[in-house]
mmCIF file with all atom_site columns, C-alpha atoms in Angstrom:
data_model
loop_
_atom_site.group_PDB
_atom_site.id
_atom_site.type_symbol
_atom_site.label_atom_id
_atom_site.label_alt_id
_atom_site.label_comp_id
_atom_site.label_asym_id
_atom_site.label_entity_id
_atom_site.label_seq_id
_atom_site.pdbx_PDB_ins_code
_atom_site.Cartn_x
_atom_site.Cartn_y
_atom_site.Cartn_z
_atom_site.occupancy
_atom_site.B_iso_or_equiv
_atom_site.pdbx_formal_charge
_atom_site.auth_seq_id
_atom_site.auth_comp_id
_atom_site.auth_asym_id
_atom_site.auth_atom_id
_atom_site.pdbx_PDB_model_num
ATOM 1   C CA . UNK A 1 1   ? 5.649   -26.219 -32.072 1.00 89.00 ? 97  UNK A CA 1
ATOM 2   C CA . UNK A 1 2   ? 8.339   -27.806 -33.986 1.00 93.00 ? 98  UNK A CA 1
ATOM 3   C CA . UNK A 1 3   ? 9.569   -25.740 -36.935 1.00 95.00 ? 99  UNK A CA 1
ATOM 4   C CA . UNK A 1 4   ? 12.376  -27.131 -39.459 1.00 97.00 ? 100 UNK A CA 1
ATOM 5   C CA . UNK A 1 5   ? 13.959  -24.440 -41.583 1.00 97.00 ? 101 UNK A CA 1
ATOM 6   C CA . UNK A 1 6   ? 16.369  -25.210 -44.450 1.00 97.00 ? 102 UNK A CA 1
ATOM 7   C CA . UNK A 1 7   ? 18.934  -22.687 -45.906 1.00 92.00 ? 103 UNK A CA 1
ATOM 8   C CA . UNK A 1 8   ? 19.605  -21.903 -48.441 1.00 92.00 ? 104 UNK A CA 1
ATOM 9   C CA . UNK A 1 9   ? 16.133  -22.209 -50.252 1.00 95.00 ? 105 UNK A CA 1
ATOM 10  C CA . UNK A 1 10  ? 18.219  -22.724 -53.718 1.00 96.00 ? 106 UNK A CA 1
ATOM 11  C CA . UNK A 1 11  ? 21.808  -23.370 -54.530 1.00 95.00 ? 107 UNK A CA 1
ATOM 12  C CA . UNK A 1 12  ? 23.394  -23.260 -57.948 1.00 96.00 ? 108 UNK A CA 1
ATOM 13  C CA . UNK A 1 13  ? 27.022  -24.850 -58.337 1.00 96.00 ? 109 UNK A CA 1
ATOM 14  C CA . UNK A 1 14  ? 29.492  -25.818 -60.977 1.00 97.00 ? 110 UNK A CA 1
ATOM 15  C CA . UNK A 1 15  ? 30.189  -29.736 -60.915 1.00 97.00 ? 111 UNK A CA 1
ATOM 16  C CA . UNK A 1 16  ? 32.870  -31.073 -58.756 1.00 97.00 ? 112 UNK A CA 1
ATOM 17  C CA . UNK A 1 17  ? 32.190  -28.476 -55.948 1.00 96.00 ? 113 UNK A CA 1
ATOM 18  C CA . UNK A 1 18  ? 31.773  -29.728 -52.753 1.00 97.00 ? 114 UNK A CA 1
ATOM 19  C CA . UNK A 1 19  ? 28.580  -28.153 -50.787 1.00 94.00 ? 115 UNK A CA 1
ATOM 20  C CA . UNK A 1 20  ? 26.677  -28.061 -47.335 1.00 96.00 ? 116 UNK A CA 1
ATOM 21  C CA . UNK A 1 21  ? 23.257  -27.726 -47.106 1.00 97.00 ? 117 UNK A CA 1
ATOM 22  C CA . UNK A 1 22  ? 21.758  -26.726 -43.688 1.00 97.00 ? 118 UNK A CA 1
ATOM 23  C CA . UNK A 1 23  ? 18.780  -27.900 -41.534 1.00 98.00 ? 119 UNK A CA 1
ATOM 24  C CA . UNK A 1 24  ? 17.800  -26.446 -38.436 1.00 98.00 ? 120 UNK A CA 1
ATOM 25  C CA . UNK A 1 25  ? 15.062  -27.553 -35.984 1.00 97.00 ? 121 UNK A CA 1
ATOM 26  C CA . UNK A 1 26  ? 13.542  -25.622 -32.878 1.00 96.00 ? 122 UNK A CA 1
ATOM 27  C CA . UNK A 1 27  ? 12.831  -28.475 -30.485 1.00 93.00 ? 123 UNK A CA 1
ATOM 28  C CA . UNK A 1 28  ? 15.725  -30.758 -29.440 1.00 92.00 ? 124 UNK A CA 1
ATOM 29  C CA . UNK A 1 29  ? 13.260  -33.580 -28.326 1.00 91.00 ? 125 UNK A CA 1
ATOM 30  C CA . UNK A 1 30  ? 13.550  -35.678 -31.520 1.00 92.00 ? 126 UNK A CA 1
ATOM 31  C CA . UNK A 1 31  ? 14.169  -39.205 -32.255 1.00 89.00 ? 127 UNK A CA 1
ATOM 32  C CA . UNK A 1 32  ? 15.860  -38.993 -35.333 1.00 91.00 ? 128 UNK A CA 1
ATOM 33  C CA . UNK A 1 33  ? 16.646  -36.516 -38.417 1.00 94.00 ? 129 UNK A CA 1
ATOM 34  C CA . UNK A 1 34  ? 16.113  -37.685 -42.092 1.00 94.00 ? 130 UNK A CA 1
ATOM 35  C CA . UNK A 1 35  ? 17.304  -36.216 -45.180 1.00 97.00 ? 131 UNK A CA 1
ATOM 36  C CA . UNK A 1 36  ? 15.465  -36.994 -48.121 1.00 96.00 ? 132 UNK A CA 1
ATOM 37  C CA . UNK A 1 37  ? 15.970  -36.204 -51.896 1.00 97.00 ? 133 UNK A CA 1
ATOM 38  C CA . UNK A 1 38  ? 12.831  -35.060 -54.116 1.00 95.00 ? 134 UNK A CA 1
ATOM 39  C CA . UNK A 1 39  ? 13.104  -35.420 -58.041 1.00 93.00 ? 135 UNK A CA 1
ATOM 40  C CA . UNK A 1 40  ? 10.501  -33.262 -60.128 1.00 85.00 ? 136 UNK A CA 1
ATOM 41  C CA . UNK A 1 41  ? 6.993   -35.388 -60.059 1.00 78.00 ? 137 UNK A CA 1
ATOM 42  C CA . UNK A 1 42  ? 8.601   -38.135 -58.032 1.00 82.00 ? 138 UNK A CA 1
ATOM 43  C CA . UNK A 1 43  ? 8.087   -39.095 -54.411 1.00 86.00 ? 139 UNK A CA 1
ATOM 44  C CA . UNK A 1 44  ? 11.028  -38.717 -51.804 1.00 92.00 ? 140 UNK A CA 1
ATOM 45  C CA . UNK A 1 45  ? 13.876  -40.842 -51.664 1.00 93.00 ? 141 UNK A CA 1
ATOM 46  C CA . UNK A 1 46  ? 15.458  -41.739 -48.220 1.00 92.00 ? 142 UNK A CA 1
ATOM 47  C CA . UNK A 1 47  ? 19.213  -40.744 -48.386 1.00 95.00 ? 143 UNK A CA 1
ATOM 48  C CA . UNK A 1 48  ? 20.433  -40.787 -44.516 1.00 94.00 ? 144 UNK A CA 1
ATOM 49  C CA . UNK A 1 49  ? 18.675  -41.301 -41.147 1.00 91.00 ? 145 UNK A CA 1
ATOM 50  C CA . UNK A 1 50  ? 20.319  -40.328 -38.140 1.00 93.00 ? 146 UNK A CA 1
ATOM 51  C CA . UNK A 1 51  ? 19.196  -41.234 -34.453 1.00 90.00 ? 147 UNK A CA 1
ATOM 52  C CA . UNK A 1 52  ? 19.531  -38.680 -32.018 1.00 90.00 ? 148 UNK A CA 1
ATOM 53  C CA . UNK A 1 53  ? 21.976  -40.498 -30.283 1.00 91.00 ? 149 UNK A CA 1
ATOM 54  C CA . UNK A 1 54  ? 24.542  -40.371 -33.362 1.00 93.00 ? 150 UNK A CA 1
ATOM 55  C CA . UNK A 1 55  ? 26.659  -37.682 -34.562 1.00 94.00 ? 151 UNK A CA 1
ATOM 56  C CA . UNK A 1 56  ? 26.625  -38.323 -38.081 1.00 94.00 ? 152 UNK A CA 1
ATOM 57  C CA . UNK A 1 57  ? 26.124  -41.031 -40.856 1.00 95.00 ? 153 UNK A CA 1
ATOM 58  C CA . UNK A 1 58  ? 27.616  -41.383 -44.158 1.00 96.00 ? 154 UNK A CA 1
ATOM 59  C CA . UNK A 1 59  ? 26.848  -43.001 -47.759 1.00 95.00 ? 155 UNK A CA 1
ATOM 60  C CA . UNK A 1 60  ? 28.887  -42.674 -50.531 1.00 96.00 ? 156 UNK A CA 1
ATOM 61  C CA . UNK A 1 61  ? 29.664  -38.874 -51.436 1.00 97.00 ? 157 UNK A CA 1
ATOM 62  C CA . UNK A 1 62  ? 27.023  -37.867 -48.679 1.00 97.00 ? 158 UNK A CA 1
ATOM 63  C CA . UNK A 1 63  ? 27.676  -37.304 -45.129 1.00 97.00 ? 159 UNK A CA 1
ATOM 64  C CA . UNK A 1 64  ? 25.143  -35.929 -42.843 1.00 97.00 ? 160 UNK A CA 1
ATOM 65  C CA . UNK A 1 65  ? 26.086  -34.612 -39.328 1.00 97.00 ? 161 UNK A CA 1
ATOM 66  C CA . UNK A 1 66  ? 23.789  -34.039 -36.231 1.00 97.00 ? 162 UNK A CA 1
ATOM 67  C CA . UNK A 1 67  ? 24.053  -31.586 -33.515 1.00 96.00 ? 163 UNK A CA 1
ATOM 68  C CA . UNK A 1 68  ? 20.820  -32.112 -31.599 1.00 93.00 ? 164 UNK A CA 1
ATOM 69  C CA . UNK A 1 69  ? 21.685  -29.637 -28.640 1.00 92.00 ? 165 UNK A CA 1
ATOM 70  C CA . UNK A 1 70  ? 22.092  -26.703 -30.996 1.00 95.00 ? 166 UNK A CA 1
ATOM 71  C CA . UNK A 1 71  ? 19.166  -28.128 -33.440 1.00 96.00 ? 167 UNK A CA 1
ATOM 72  C CA . UNK A 1 72  ? 21.299  -28.189 -36.527 1.00 97.00 ? 168 UNK A CA 1
ATOM 73  C CA . UNK A 1 73  ? 22.319  -30.729 -39.128 1.00 97.00 ? 169 UNK A CA 1
ATOM 74  C CA . UNK A 1 74  ? 23.984  -30.512 -42.222 1.00 97.00 ? 170 UNK A CA 1
ATOM 75  C CA . UNK A 1 75  ? 24.331  -32.581 -45.280 1.00 97.00 ? 171 UNK A CA 1
ATOM 76  C CA . UNK A 1 76  ? 27.541  -32.412 -46.980 1.00 97.00 ? 172 UNK A CA 1
ATOM 77  C CA . UNK A 1 77  ? 27.569  -33.361 -50.879 1.00 97.00 ? 173 UNK A CA 1
ATOM 78  C CA . UNK A 1 78  ? 31.246  -34.194 -52.041 1.00 97.00 ? 174 UNK A CA 1
ATOM 79  C CA . UNK A 1 79  ? 32.493  -33.838 -55.619 1.00 97.00 ? 175 UNK A CA 1
ATOM 80  C CA . UNK A 1 80  ? 28.997  -32.979 -56.709 1.00 97.00 ? 176 UNK A CA 1
ATOM 81  C CA . UNK A 1 81  ? 27.467  -33.976 -60.082 1.00 97.00 ? 177 UNK A CA 1
ATOM 82  C CA . UNK A 1 82  ? 24.770  -32.579 -62.534 1.00 97.00 ? 178 UNK A CA 1
ATOM 83  C CA . UNK A 1 83  ? 22.539  -35.934 -61.330 1.00 96.00 ? 179 UNK A CA 1
ATOM 84  C CA . UNK A 1 84  ? 22.819  -34.485 -57.999 1.00 97.00 ? 180 UNK A CA 1
ATOM 85  C CA . UNK A 1 85  ? 20.419  -31.704 -59.153 1.00 97.00 ? 181 UNK A CA 1
ATOM 86  C CA . UNK A 1 86  ? 17.284  -32.136 -57.018 1.00 97.00 ? 182 UNK A CA 1
ATOM 87  C CA . UNK A 1 87  ? 15.452  -30.906 -54.061 1.00 97.00 ? 183 UNK A CA 1
ATOM 88  C CA . UNK A 1 88  ? 16.845  -31.880 -50.789 1.00 98.00 ? 184 UNK A CA 1
ATOM 89  C CA . UNK A 1 89  ? 14.597  -32.287 -47.628 1.00 98.00 ? 185 UNK A CA 1
ATOM 90  C CA . UNK A 1 90  ? 15.298  -32.817 -43.997 1.00 97.00 ? 186 UNK A CA 1
ATOM 91  C CA . UNK A 1 91  ? 12.933  -33.919 -41.472 1.00 96.00 ? 187 UNK A CA 1
ATOM 92  C CA . UNK A 1 92  ? 12.636  -34.684 -37.824 1.00 95.00 ? 188 UNK A CA 1
ATOM 93  C CA . UNK A 1 93  ? 10.695  -37.133 -36.019 1.00 90.00 ? 189 UNK A CA 1
ATOM 94  C CA . UNK A 1 94  ? 9.526   -36.184 -32.474 1.00 87.00 ? 190 UNK A CA 1
ATOM 95  C CA . UNK A 1 95  ? 9.360   -37.892 -29.309 1.00 83.00 ? 191 UNK A CA 1
ATOM 96  C CA . UNK A 1 96  ? 5.835   -37.385 -28.377 1.00 78.00 ? 192 UNK A CA 1
ATOM 97  C CA . UNK A 1 97  ? 4.523   -37.927 -32.036 1.00 75.00 ? 193 UNK A CA 1
ATOM 98  C CA . UNK A 1 98  ? 7.193   -40.452 -33.472 1.00 72.00 ? 194 UNK A CA 1
ATOM 99  C CA . UNK A 1 99  ? 5.261   -41.611 -36.332 1.00 82.00 ? 195 UNK A CA 1
ATOM 100 C CA . UNK A 1 100 ? 4.789   -38.076 -38.173 1.00 89.00 ? 196 UNK A CA 1
ATOM 101 C CA . UNK A 1 101 ? 7.833   -36.284 -40.023 1.00 93.00 ? 197 UNK A CA 1
ATOM 102 C CA . UNK A 1 102 ? 7.999   -32.611 -39.907 1.00 95.00 ? 198 UNK A CA 1
ATOM 103 C CA . UNK A 1 103 ? 10.030  -31.464 -42.706 1.00 97.00 ? 199 UNK A CA 1
ATOM 104 C CA . UNK A 1 104 ? 11.745  -28.207 -43.895 1.00 97.00 ? 200 UNK A CA 1
ATOM 105 C CA . UNK A 1 105 ? 10.693  -26.136 -47.098 1.00 97.00 ? 201 UNK A CA 1
ATOM 106 C CA . UNK A 1 106 ? 13.861  -27.975 -48.771 1.00 97.00 ? 202 UNK A CA 1
ATOM 107 C CA . UNK A 1 107 ? 16.778  -26.821 -50.843 1.00 97.00 ? 203 UNK A CA 1
ATOM 108 C CA . UNK A 1 108 ? 16.722  -26.728 -54.404 1.00 96.00 ? 204 UNK A CA 1
ATOM 109 C CA . UNK A 1 109 ? 20.294  -27.750 -55.665 1.00 97.00 ? 205 UNK A CA 1
ATOM 110 C CA . UNK A 1 110 ? 21.453  -27.536 -59.576 1.00 97.00 ? 206 UNK A CA 1
ATOM 111 C CA . UNK A 1 111 ? 24.596  -28.852 -60.395 1.00 97.00 ? 207 UNK A CA 1
ATOM 112 C CA . UNK A 1 112 ? 25.907  -27.229 -63.724 1.00 97.00 ? 208 UNK A CA 1
ATOM 113 C CA . UNK A 1 113 ? 27.992  -29.334 -65.914 1.00 95.00 ? 209 UNK A CA 1
ATOM 114 C CA . UNK B 2 1   ? 4.216   -54.101 -56.145 1.00 53.00 ? 99  UNK B CA 1
ATOM 115 C CA . UNK B 2 2   ? 7.783   -53.261 -54.758 1.00 80.00 ? 100 UNK B CA 1
ATOM 116 C CA . UNK B 2 3   ? 7.024   -49.674 -53.635 1.00 92.00 ? 101 UNK B CA 1
ATOM 117 C CA . UNK B 2 4   ? 4.049   -47.350 -52.684 1.00 95.00 ? 102 UNK B CA 1
ATOM 118 C CA . UNK B 2 5   ? 1.678   -46.466 -55.531 1.00 96.00 ? 103 UNK B CA 1
ATOM 119 C CA . UNK B 2 6   ? -0.569  -43.589 -55.980 1.00 97.00 ? 104 UNK B CA 1
ATOM 120 C CA . UNK B 2 7   ? -3.449  -43.167 -58.395 1.00 97.00 ? 105 UNK B CA 1
ATOM 121 C CA . UNK B 2 8   ? -4.045  -41.116 -60.483 1.00 97.00 ? 106 UNK B CA 1
ATOM 122 C CA . UNK B 2 9   ? -0.752  -39.293 -60.824 1.00 95.00 ? 107 UNK B CA 1
ATOM 123 C CA . UNK B 2 10  ? -2.537  -36.027 -61.919 1.00 96.00 ? 108 UNK B CA 1
ATOM 124 C CA . UNK B 2 11  ? -5.834  -34.807 -61.321 1.00 97.00 ? 109 UNK B CA 1
ATOM 125 C CA . UNK B 2 12  ? -7.488  -31.770 -62.842 1.00 98.00 ? 110 UNK B CA 1
ATOM 126 C CA . UNK B 2 13  ? -11.029 -30.720 -61.168 1.00 97.00 ? 111 UNK B CA 1
ATOM 127 C CA . UNK B 2 14  ? -13.229 -27.718 -60.756 1.00 97.00 ? 112 UNK B CA 1
ATOM 128 C CA . UNK B 2 15  ? -14.011 -25.815 -57.689 1.00 97.00 ? 113 UNK B CA 1
ATOM 129 C CA . UNK B 2 16  ? -16.957 -27.591 -55.737 1.00 97.00 ? 114 UNK B CA 1
ATOM 130 C CA . UNK B 2 17  ? -16.345 -31.034 -57.205 1.00 97.00 ? 115 UNK B CA 1
ATOM 131 C CA . UNK B 2 18  ? -15.545 -34.197 -54.975 1.00 98.00 ? 116 UNK B CA 1
ATOM 132 C CA . UNK B 2 19  ? -12.330 -35.860 -55.569 1.00 98.00 ? 117 UNK B CA 1
ATOM 133 C CA . UNK B 2 20  ? -10.681 -39.249 -54.416 1.00 98.00 ? 118 UNK B CA 1
ATOM 134 C CA . UNK B 2 21  ? -7.190  -40.188 -54.244 1.00 98.00 ? 119 UNK B CA 1
ATOM 135 C CA . UNK B 2 22  ? -5.837  -43.602 -54.000 1.00 98.00 ? 120 UNK B CA 1
ATOM 136 C CA . UNK B 2 23  ? -2.852  -45.227 -52.313 1.00 98.00 ? 121 UNK B CA 1
ATOM 137 C CA . UNK B 2 24  ? -1.448  -48.538 -52.471 1.00 97.00 ? 122 UNK B CA 1
ATOM 138 C CA . UNK B 2 25  ? 1.229   -49.329 -49.434 1.00 96.00 ? 123 UNK B CA 1
ATOM 139 C CA . UNK B 2 26  ? 4.028   -51.490 -49.588 1.00 94.00 ? 124 UNK B CA 1
ATOM 140 C CA . UNK B 2 27  ? 2.551   -55.162 -48.836 1.00 93.00 ? 125 UNK B CA 1
ATOM 141 C CA . UNK B 2 28  ? 2.698   -56.069 -45.324 1.00 90.00 ? 126 UNK B CA 1
ATOM 142 C CA . UNK B 2 29  ? 3.019   -52.568 -44.041 1.00 92.00 ? 127 UNK B CA 1
ATOM 143 C CA . UNK B 2 30  ? 0.611   -51.778 -41.177 1.00 91.00 ? 128 UNK B CA 1
ATOM 144 C CA . UNK B 2 31  ? 1.196   -48.320 -41.166 1.00 93.00 ? 129 UNK B CA 1
ATOM 145 C CA . UNK B 2 32  ? 0.023   -45.487 -43.618 1.00 95.00 ? 130 UNK B CA 1
ATOM 146 C CA . UNK B 2 33  ? 0.227   -41.713 -43.899 1.00 95.00 ? 131 UNK B CA 1
ATOM 147 C CA . UNK B 2 34  ? -0.958  -39.064 -45.843 1.00 97.00 ? 132 UNK B CA 1
ATOM 148 C CA . UNK B 2 35  ? 1.067   -35.659 -46.492 1.00 97.00 ? 133 UNK B CA 1
ATOM 149 C CA . UNK B 2 36  ? 0.229   -32.863 -48.715 1.00 97.00 ? 134 UNK B CA 1
ATOM 150 C CA . UNK B 2 37  ? 3.107   -30.584 -50.290 1.00 96.00 ? 135 UNK B CA 1
ATOM 151 C CA . UNK B 2 38  ? 2.152   -27.228 -51.495 1.00 95.00 ? 136 UNK B CA 1
ATOM 152 C CA . UNK B 2 39  ? 4.172   -25.664 -54.061 1.00 91.00 ? 137 UNK B CA 1
ATOM 153 C CA . UNK B 2 40  ? 7.704   -24.589 -52.984 1.00 90.00 ? 138 UNK B CA 1
ATOM 154 C CA . UNK B 2 41  ? 7.132   -26.244 -49.273 1.00 93.00 ? 139 UNK B CA 1
ATOM 155 C CA . UNK B 2 42  ? 7.958   -29.520 -47.638 1.00 95.00 ? 140 UNK B CA 1
ATOM 156 C CA . UNK B 2 43  ? 5.359   -31.992 -46.924 1.00 96.00 ? 141 UNK B CA 1
ATOM 157 C CA . UNK B 2 44  ? 2.747   -31.490 -44.257 1.00 96.00 ? 142 UNK B CA 1
ATOM 158 C CA . UNK B 2 45  ? 1.300   -34.634 -42.311 1.00 95.00 ? 143 UNK B CA 1
ATOM 159 C CA . UNK B 2 46  ? -2.468  -34.976 -42.852 1.00 96.00 ? 144 UNK B CA 1
ATOM 160 C CA . UNK B 2 47  ? -3.312  -38.249 -41.272 1.00 95.00 ? 145 UNK B CA 1
ATOM 161 C CA . UNK B 2 48  ? -1.951  -41.724 -40.028 1.00 93.00 ? 146 UNK B CA 1
ATOM 162 C CA . UNK B 2 49  ? -3.713  -45.267 -40.002 1.00 93.00 ? 147 UNK B CA 1
ATOM 163 C CA . UNK B 2 50  ? -2.369  -48.124 -37.939 1.00 91.00 ? 148 UNK B CA 1
ATOM 164 C CA . UNK B 2 51  ? -4.079  -50.965 -39.453 1.00 89.00 ? 149 UNK B CA 1
ATOM 165 C CA . UNK B 2 52  ? -7.675  -49.917 -40.439 1.00 90.00 ? 150 UNK B CA 1
ATOM 166 C CA . UNK B 2 53  ? -8.078  -47.200 -37.987 1.00 88.00 ? 151 UNK B CA 1
ATOM 167 C CA . UNK B 2 54  ? -6.903  -43.469 -37.965 1.00 86.00 ? 152 UNK B CA 1
ATOM 168 C CA . UNK B 2 55  ? -4.799  -43.123 -35.107 1.00 86.00 ? 153 UNK B CA 1
ATOM 169 C CA . UNK B 2 56  ? -4.119  -39.397 -35.583 1.00 90.00 ? 154 UNK B CA 1
ATOM 170 C CA . UNK B 2 57  ? -5.984  -37.227 -37.992 1.00 91.00 ? 155 UNK B CA 1
ATOM 171 C CA . UNK B 2 58  ? -4.759  -33.917 -36.668 1.00 91.00 ? 156 UNK B CA 1
ATOM 172 C CA . UNK B 2 59  ? -3.279  -32.677 -39.804 1.00 93.00 ? 157 UNK B CA 1
ATOM 173 C CA . UNK B 2 60  ? -6.476  -32.942 -41.623 1.00 95.00 ? 158 UNK B CA 1
ATOM 174 C CA . UNK B 2 61  ? -7.224  -29.187 -42.510 1.00 94.00 ? 159 UNK B CA 1
ATOM 175 C CA . UNK B 2 62  ? -10.994 -29.222 -41.965 1.00 94.00 ? 160 UNK B CA 1
ATOM 176 C CA . UNK B 2 63  ? -13.981 -31.643 -42.563 1.00 94.00 ? 161 UNK B CA 1
ATOM 177 C CA . UNK B 2 64  ? -13.981 -31.363 -46.380 1.00 97.00 ? 162 UNK B CA 1
ATOM 178 C CA . UNK B 2 65  ? -11.332 -33.744 -46.066 1.00 97.00 ? 163 UNK B CA 1
ATOM 179 C CA . UNK B 2 66  ? -11.545 -37.394 -45.168 1.00 96.00 ? 164 UNK B CA 1
ATOM 180 C CA . UNK B 2 67  ? -9.559  -40.783 -45.474 1.00 96.00 ? 165 UNK B CA 1
ATOM 181 C CA . UNK B 2 68  ? -10.570 -44.198 -45.004 1.00 96.00 ? 166 UNK B CA 1
ATOM 182 C CA . UNK B 2 69  ? -8.347  -47.668 -44.842 1.00 95.00 ? 167 UNK B CA 1
ATOM 183 C CA . UNK B 2 70  ? -11.265 -50.185 -44.767 1.00 94.00 ? 168 UNK B CA 1
ATOM 184 C CA . UNK B 2 71  ? -9.150  -53.393 -45.028 1.00 92.00 ? 169 UNK B CA 1
ATOM 185 C CA . UNK B 2 72  ? -5.950  -52.394 -43.633 1.00 89.00 ? 170 UNK B CA 1
ATOM 186 C CA . UNK B 2 73  ? -4.077  -52.134 -46.970 1.00 93.00 ? 171 UNK B CA 1
ATOM 187 C CA . UNK B 2 74  ? -5.290  -49.535 -49.793 1.00 97.00 ? 172 UNK B CA 1
ATOM 188 C CA . UNK B 2 75  ? -6.422  -45.990 -48.344 1.00 97.00 ? 173 UNK B CA 1
ATOM 189 C CA . UNK B 2 76  ? -8.404  -43.558 -50.113 1.00 98.00 ? 174 UNK B CA 1
ATOM 190 C CA . UNK B 2 77  ? -8.277  -39.931 -49.381 1.00 98.00 ? 175 UNK B CA 1
ATOM 191 C CA . UNK B 2 78  ? -11.600 -37.826 -49.854 1.00 97.00 ? 176 UNK B CA 1
ATOM 192 C CA . UNK B 2 79  ? -12.059 -34.490 -50.643 1.00 98.00 ? 177 UNK B CA 1
ATOM 193 C CA . UNK B 2 80  ? -15.575 -32.721 -50.872 1.00 97.00 ? 178 UNK B CA 1
ATOM 194 C CA . UNK B 2 81  ? -16.286 -29.276 -52.124 1.00 97.00 ? 179 UNK B CA 1
ATOM 195 C CA . UNK B 2 82  ? -12.760 -28.851 -53.282 1.00 97.00 ? 180 UNK B CA 1
ATOM 196 C CA . UNK B 2 83  ? -11.307 -25.381 -53.349 1.00 97.00 ? 181 UNK B CA 1
ATOM 197 C CA . UNK B 2 84  ? -8.478  -23.631 -55.308 1.00 96.00 ? 182 UNK B CA 1
ATOM 198 C CA . UNK B 2 85  ? -6.512  -23.717 -52.097 1.00 96.00 ? 183 UNK B CA 1
ATOM 199 C CA . UNK B 2 86  ? -6.478  -27.835 -52.224 1.00 97.00 ? 184 UNK B CA 1
ATOM 200 C CA . UNK B 2 87  ? -4.262  -27.810 -55.099 1.00 97.00 ? 185 UNK B CA 1
ATOM 201 C CA . UNK B 2 88  ? -1.123  -29.345 -53.936 1.00 97.00 ? 186 UNK B CA 1
ATOM 202 C CA . UNK B 2 89  ? 0.925   -32.678 -54.326 1.00 96.00 ? 187 UNK B CA 1
ATOM 203 C CA . UNK B 2 90  ? -0.742  -35.605 -51.970 1.00 98.00 ? 188 UNK B CA 1
ATOM 204 C CA . UNK B 2 91  ? 1.935   -37.947 -50.995 1.00 97.00 ? 189 UNK B CA 1
ATOM 205 C CA . UNK B 2 92  ? 1.435   -41.421 -49.384 1.00 97.00 ? 190 UNK B CA 1
ATOM 206 C CA . UNK B 2 93  ? 3.808   -43.159 -47.186 1.00 95.00 ? 191 UNK B CA 1
ATOM 207 C CA . UNK B 2 94  ? 3.759   -46.613 -45.669 1.00 93.00 ? 192 UNK B CA 1
ATOM 208 C CA . UNK B 2 95  ? 5.927   -48.119 -42.705 1.00 91.00 ? 193 UNK B CA 1
ATOM 209 C CA . UNK B 2 96  ? 6.386   -51.492 -41.288 1.00 87.00 ? 194 UNK B CA 1
ATOM 210 C CA . UNK B 2 97  ? 4.966   -50.204 -38.199 1.00 78.00 ? 195 UNK B CA 1
ATOM 211 C CA . UNK B 2 98  ? 4.575   -46.977 -36.648 1.00 67.00 ? 196 UNK B CA 1
ATOM 212 C CA . UNK B 2 99  ? 5.617   -47.391 -33.012 1.00 62.00 ? 197 UNK B CA 1
ATOM 213 C CA . UNK B 2 100 ? 9.310   -47.552 -33.377 1.00 63.00 ? 198 UNK B CA 1
ATOM 214 C CA . UNK B 2 101 ? 11.617  -44.824 -34.022 1.00 60.00 ? 199 UNK B CA 1
ATOM 215 C CA . UNK B 2 102 ? 13.436  -47.099 -36.483 1.00 63.00 ? 200 UNK B CA 1
ATOM 216 C CA . UNK B 2 103 ? 10.431  -47.513 -39.005 1.00 75.00 ? 201 UNK B CA 1
ATOM 217 C CA . UNK B 2 104 ? 11.355  -45.840 -41.941 1.00 83.00 ? 202 UNK B CA 1
ATOM 218 C CA . UNK B 2 105 ? 8.419   -44.668 -44.285 1.00 89.00 ? 203 UNK B CA 1
ATOM 219 C CA . UNK B 2 106 ? 8.666   -45.290 -47.894 1.00 91.00 ? 204 UNK B CA 1
ATOM 220 C CA . UNK B 2 107 ? 6.948   -42.532 -49.961 1.00 93.00 ? 205 UNK B CA 1
ATOM 221 C CA . UNK B 2 108 ? 4.697   -42.985 -53.418 1.00 94.00 ? 206 UNK B CA 1
ATOM 222 C CA . UNK B 2 109 ? 5.192   -40.411 -56.102 1.00 93.00 ? 207 UNK B CA 1
ATOM 223 C CA . UNK B 2 110 ? 2.253   -38.661 -55.010 1.00 95.00 ? 208 UNK B CA 1
ATOM 224 C CA . UNK B 2 111 ? -0.994  -37.247 -56.743 1.00 97.00 ? 209 UNK B CA 1
ATOM 225 C CA . UNK B 2 112 ? -0.887  -33.654 -58.197 1.00 96.00 ? 210 UNK B CA 1
ATOM 226 C CA . UNK B 2 113 ? -4.099  -32.218 -57.638 1.00 98.00 ? 211 UNK B CA 1
ATOM 227 C CA . UNK B 2 114 ? -5.178  -28.913 -59.357 1.00 97.00 ? 212 UNK B CA 1
ATOM 228 C CA . UNK B 2 115 ? -8.323  -27.130 -58.708 1.00 97.00 ? 213 UNK B CA 1
ATOM 229 C CA . UNK B 2 116 ? -9.483  -24.698 -61.167 1.00 96.00 ? 214 UNK B CA 1
#
């Protein structure tokens, strides 16, 4: 059974710091991996989607990498801002049930002004 | 509308009562998904519809949970004899289709269910 783990569970950093969020998964037979942002009381916003054949994706200050063979992904946030404060979730889509997202528990990020 | 909408945004009920949660997907999206998110956890898959039929309901926790999508658009998640453990945020998502790995799921804001 696929299990997705995110470390750390919570993170507090001063504004301007570069930071890395980690995601690991137990079964490497995935189609893709996706990073989401969740603000309190709101739904999930997709940040980056990495196909299994790709190594990384970039969007603005965000960069996500994928090492499928080792079951790991990282989300790098450059020059963090208070507006980046949210919960960040990673999710994988498996090959044998490609419609279903399997999520980690998330990392709660607080960027202090 | 432009995105997935869910009603109500909050629902408080008493143990043993029946509740219905509604999801309006993005227009034209044929695939619809329900997830449940407990406090401090990531969303967990409940059920997926392709058109009007439930293609996979393996995530429904027990037979108190049921979902329908009679016309292939709006979906209703129904919970009978609610229990305190059902308290969670219920998220709905839709995608253009479901068969391709490239189909992105778009999420609604969720319904926060509290069972007293």
